[in-house]
Short mmCIF file of C-alpha atoms in Angstrom, two decimals:
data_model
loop_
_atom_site.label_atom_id
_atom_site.label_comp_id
_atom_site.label_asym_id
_atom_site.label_seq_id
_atom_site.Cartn_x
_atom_site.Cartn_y
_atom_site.Cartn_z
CA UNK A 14 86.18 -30.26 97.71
CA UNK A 15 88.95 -32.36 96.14
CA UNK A 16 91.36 -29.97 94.14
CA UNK A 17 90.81 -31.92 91.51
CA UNK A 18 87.40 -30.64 90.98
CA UNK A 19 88.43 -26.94 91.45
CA UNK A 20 90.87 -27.54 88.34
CA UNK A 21 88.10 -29.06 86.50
CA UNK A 22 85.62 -25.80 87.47
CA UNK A 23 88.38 -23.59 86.53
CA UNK A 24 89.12 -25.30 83.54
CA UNK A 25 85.91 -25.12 82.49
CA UNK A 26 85.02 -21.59 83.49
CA UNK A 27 87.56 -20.54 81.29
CA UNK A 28 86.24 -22.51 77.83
CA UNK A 29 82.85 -21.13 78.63
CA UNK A 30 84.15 -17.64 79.19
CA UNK A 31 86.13 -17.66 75.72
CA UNK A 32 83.54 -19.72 73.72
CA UNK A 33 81.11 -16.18 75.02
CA UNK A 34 83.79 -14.11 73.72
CA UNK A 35 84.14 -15.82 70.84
CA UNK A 36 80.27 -15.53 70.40
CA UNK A 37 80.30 -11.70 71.27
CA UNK A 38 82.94 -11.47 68.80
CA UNK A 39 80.52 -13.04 65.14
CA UNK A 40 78.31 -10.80 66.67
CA UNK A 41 80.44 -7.75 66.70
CA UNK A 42 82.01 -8.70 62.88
CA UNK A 43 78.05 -9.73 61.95
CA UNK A 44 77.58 -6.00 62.81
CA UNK A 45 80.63 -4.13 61.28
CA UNK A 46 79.81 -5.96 58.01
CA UNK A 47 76.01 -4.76 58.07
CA UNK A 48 77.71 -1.13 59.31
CA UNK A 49 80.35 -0.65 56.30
CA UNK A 50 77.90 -1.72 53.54
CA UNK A 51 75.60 1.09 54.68
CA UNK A 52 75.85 4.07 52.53
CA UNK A 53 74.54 6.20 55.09
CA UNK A 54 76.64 8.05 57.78
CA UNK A 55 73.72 7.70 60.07
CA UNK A 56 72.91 3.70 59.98
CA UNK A 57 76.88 2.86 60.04
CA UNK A 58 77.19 4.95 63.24
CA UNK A 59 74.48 3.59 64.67
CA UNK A 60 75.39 -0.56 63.52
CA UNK A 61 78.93 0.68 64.93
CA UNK A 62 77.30 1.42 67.97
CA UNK A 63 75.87 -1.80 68.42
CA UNK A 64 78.92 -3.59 67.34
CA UNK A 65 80.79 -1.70 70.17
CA UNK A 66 78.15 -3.16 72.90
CA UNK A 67 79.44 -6.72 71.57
CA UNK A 68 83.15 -5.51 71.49
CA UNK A 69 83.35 -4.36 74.87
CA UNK A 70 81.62 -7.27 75.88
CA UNK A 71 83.80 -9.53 74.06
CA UNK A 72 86.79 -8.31 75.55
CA UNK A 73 85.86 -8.42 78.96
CA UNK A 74 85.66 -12.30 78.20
CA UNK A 75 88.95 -12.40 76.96
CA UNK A 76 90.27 -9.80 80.37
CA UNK A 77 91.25 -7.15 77.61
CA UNK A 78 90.36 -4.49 79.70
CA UNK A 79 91.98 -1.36 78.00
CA UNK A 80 90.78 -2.92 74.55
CA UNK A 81 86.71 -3.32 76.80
CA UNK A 82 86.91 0.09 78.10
CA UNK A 83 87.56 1.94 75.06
CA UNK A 84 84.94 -0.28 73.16
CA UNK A 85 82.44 1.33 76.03
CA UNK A 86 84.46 4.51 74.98
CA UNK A 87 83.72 4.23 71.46
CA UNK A 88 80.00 4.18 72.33
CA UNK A 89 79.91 7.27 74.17
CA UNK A 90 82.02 8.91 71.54
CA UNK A 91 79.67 7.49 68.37
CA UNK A 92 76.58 9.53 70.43
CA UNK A 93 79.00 12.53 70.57
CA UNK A 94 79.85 12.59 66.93
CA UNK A 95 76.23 12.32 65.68
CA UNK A 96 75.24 14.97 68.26
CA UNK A 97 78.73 17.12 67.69
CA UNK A 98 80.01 16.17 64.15
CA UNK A 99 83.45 18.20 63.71
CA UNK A 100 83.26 19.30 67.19
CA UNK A 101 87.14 19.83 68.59
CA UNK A 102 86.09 20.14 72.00
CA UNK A 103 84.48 16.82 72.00
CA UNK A 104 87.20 15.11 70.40
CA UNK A 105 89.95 16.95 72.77
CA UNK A 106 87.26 15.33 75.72
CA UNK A 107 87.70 11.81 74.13
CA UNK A 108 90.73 11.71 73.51
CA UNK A 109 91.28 12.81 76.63
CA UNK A 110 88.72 10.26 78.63
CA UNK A 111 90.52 7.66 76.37
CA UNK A 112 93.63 8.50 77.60
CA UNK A 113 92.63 7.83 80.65
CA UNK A 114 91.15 4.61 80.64
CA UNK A 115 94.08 3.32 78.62
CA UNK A 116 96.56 4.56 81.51
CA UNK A 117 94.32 2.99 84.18
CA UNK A 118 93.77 -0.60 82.57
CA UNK A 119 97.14 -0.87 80.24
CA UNK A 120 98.23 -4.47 81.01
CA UNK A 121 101.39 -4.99 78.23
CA UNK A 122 101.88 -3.46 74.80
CA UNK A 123 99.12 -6.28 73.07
CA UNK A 124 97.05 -2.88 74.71
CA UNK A 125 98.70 -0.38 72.03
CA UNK A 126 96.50 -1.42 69.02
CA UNK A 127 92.95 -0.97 70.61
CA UNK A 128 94.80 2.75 71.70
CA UNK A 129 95.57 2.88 67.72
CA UNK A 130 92.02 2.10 66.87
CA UNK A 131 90.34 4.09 69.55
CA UNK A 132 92.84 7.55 68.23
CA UNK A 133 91.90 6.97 64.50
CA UNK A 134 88.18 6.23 64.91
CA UNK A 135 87.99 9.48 66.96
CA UNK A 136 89.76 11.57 64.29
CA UNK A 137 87.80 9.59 61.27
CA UNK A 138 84.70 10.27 63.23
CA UNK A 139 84.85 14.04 64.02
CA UNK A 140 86.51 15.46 61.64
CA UNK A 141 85.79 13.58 58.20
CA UNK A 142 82.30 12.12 56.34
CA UNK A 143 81.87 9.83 54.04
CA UNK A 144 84.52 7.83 52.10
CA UNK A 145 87.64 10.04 54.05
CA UNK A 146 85.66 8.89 57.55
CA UNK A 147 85.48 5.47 56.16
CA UNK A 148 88.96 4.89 55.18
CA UNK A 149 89.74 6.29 58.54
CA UNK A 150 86.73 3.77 60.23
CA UNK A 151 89.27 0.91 57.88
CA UNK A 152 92.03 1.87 59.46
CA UNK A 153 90.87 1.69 63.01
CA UNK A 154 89.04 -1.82 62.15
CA UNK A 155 92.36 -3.29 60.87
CA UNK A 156 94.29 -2.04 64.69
CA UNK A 157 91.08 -3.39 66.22
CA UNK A 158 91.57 -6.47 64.25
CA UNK A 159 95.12 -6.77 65.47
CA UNK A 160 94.07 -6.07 68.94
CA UNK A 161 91.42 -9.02 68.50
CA UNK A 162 94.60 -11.63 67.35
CA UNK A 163 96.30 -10.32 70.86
CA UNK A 164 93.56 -10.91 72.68
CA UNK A 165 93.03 -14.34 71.85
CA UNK A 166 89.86 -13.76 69.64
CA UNK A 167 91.25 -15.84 66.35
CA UNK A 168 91.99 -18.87 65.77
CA UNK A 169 90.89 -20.68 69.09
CA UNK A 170 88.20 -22.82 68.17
CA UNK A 171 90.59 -25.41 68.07
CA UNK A 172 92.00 -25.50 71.62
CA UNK A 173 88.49 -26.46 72.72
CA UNK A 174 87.50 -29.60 73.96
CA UNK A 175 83.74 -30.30 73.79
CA UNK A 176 83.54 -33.32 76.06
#
């Protein structure tokens, strides 16, 4: 095979990889929006839940992989807080697992803000309802949303070419 061709199948491995994480990525905002307009605790966990599926899938596109395993974090840790809402020991166990993970994957500091967002959505989550878990739920959404910029999620629909 002429290296020419393996540049071109690299090339375009790599647009089709970040036009899927681009896709996982509406999906996952498509999601949050539905989950914060809920006024129930019940349907935003569960919308979060979903939108976490399409996070961590997202960022595996992208080869965010502390940002992908705490998205498959956050899932586990939505099914805790429904199950154990202001539970300490399952927060500690997060927190913990979370840890973890971010030790074990932590690639440069563009990993600190999905560690940001992973710390306050646990805290928002367990300990607080309502607005106070919301605000907190904000808060993680706008480190998530920084962690997004680092991992190439915004603004690359330009760089593609379509040909």
């Amino acid at each position: 095979m002429p290296i020419s061709s393996v540049f071109f199948y690299e090339s375009r491995f790599e647009s089709y990889s970040t036009v899927a994480g681009q896709f996982f990525g509406l999906v996952s905002l498509a999601l949050c929006v539905w989950a914060f307009s809920s006024k129930q605790d019940d349907r935003l966990l569960m919308l979060l839940l979903s939108a976490n599926v399409a996070f961590a899938l997202q960022f595996m596109f992208f080869e965010s992989w502390t940002a992908a395993a705490l998205s498959l974090l956050v899932i586990a840790r939505i099914a805790l807080a429904r199950r154990y809402p202001g539970s300490k020991v399952a927060m500690a166990i997060v927190l913990a697992a979370s840890g973890v993970a971010s030790v074990l994957t932590w690639q440069s500091w563009a990993d600190l803000p999905a560690i940001v967002a992973m710390v306050l959505g646990t805290l928002g989550m367990f300990l607080l309802r309502g607005i106070p878990m919301r605000v907190f739920l904000g808060l993680a959404a706008l480190a998530r949303t920084l962690s997004h910029v680092l991992a190439g999620s915004v603004g690359q629909w330009p760089k593609y070419s379509w040909s």
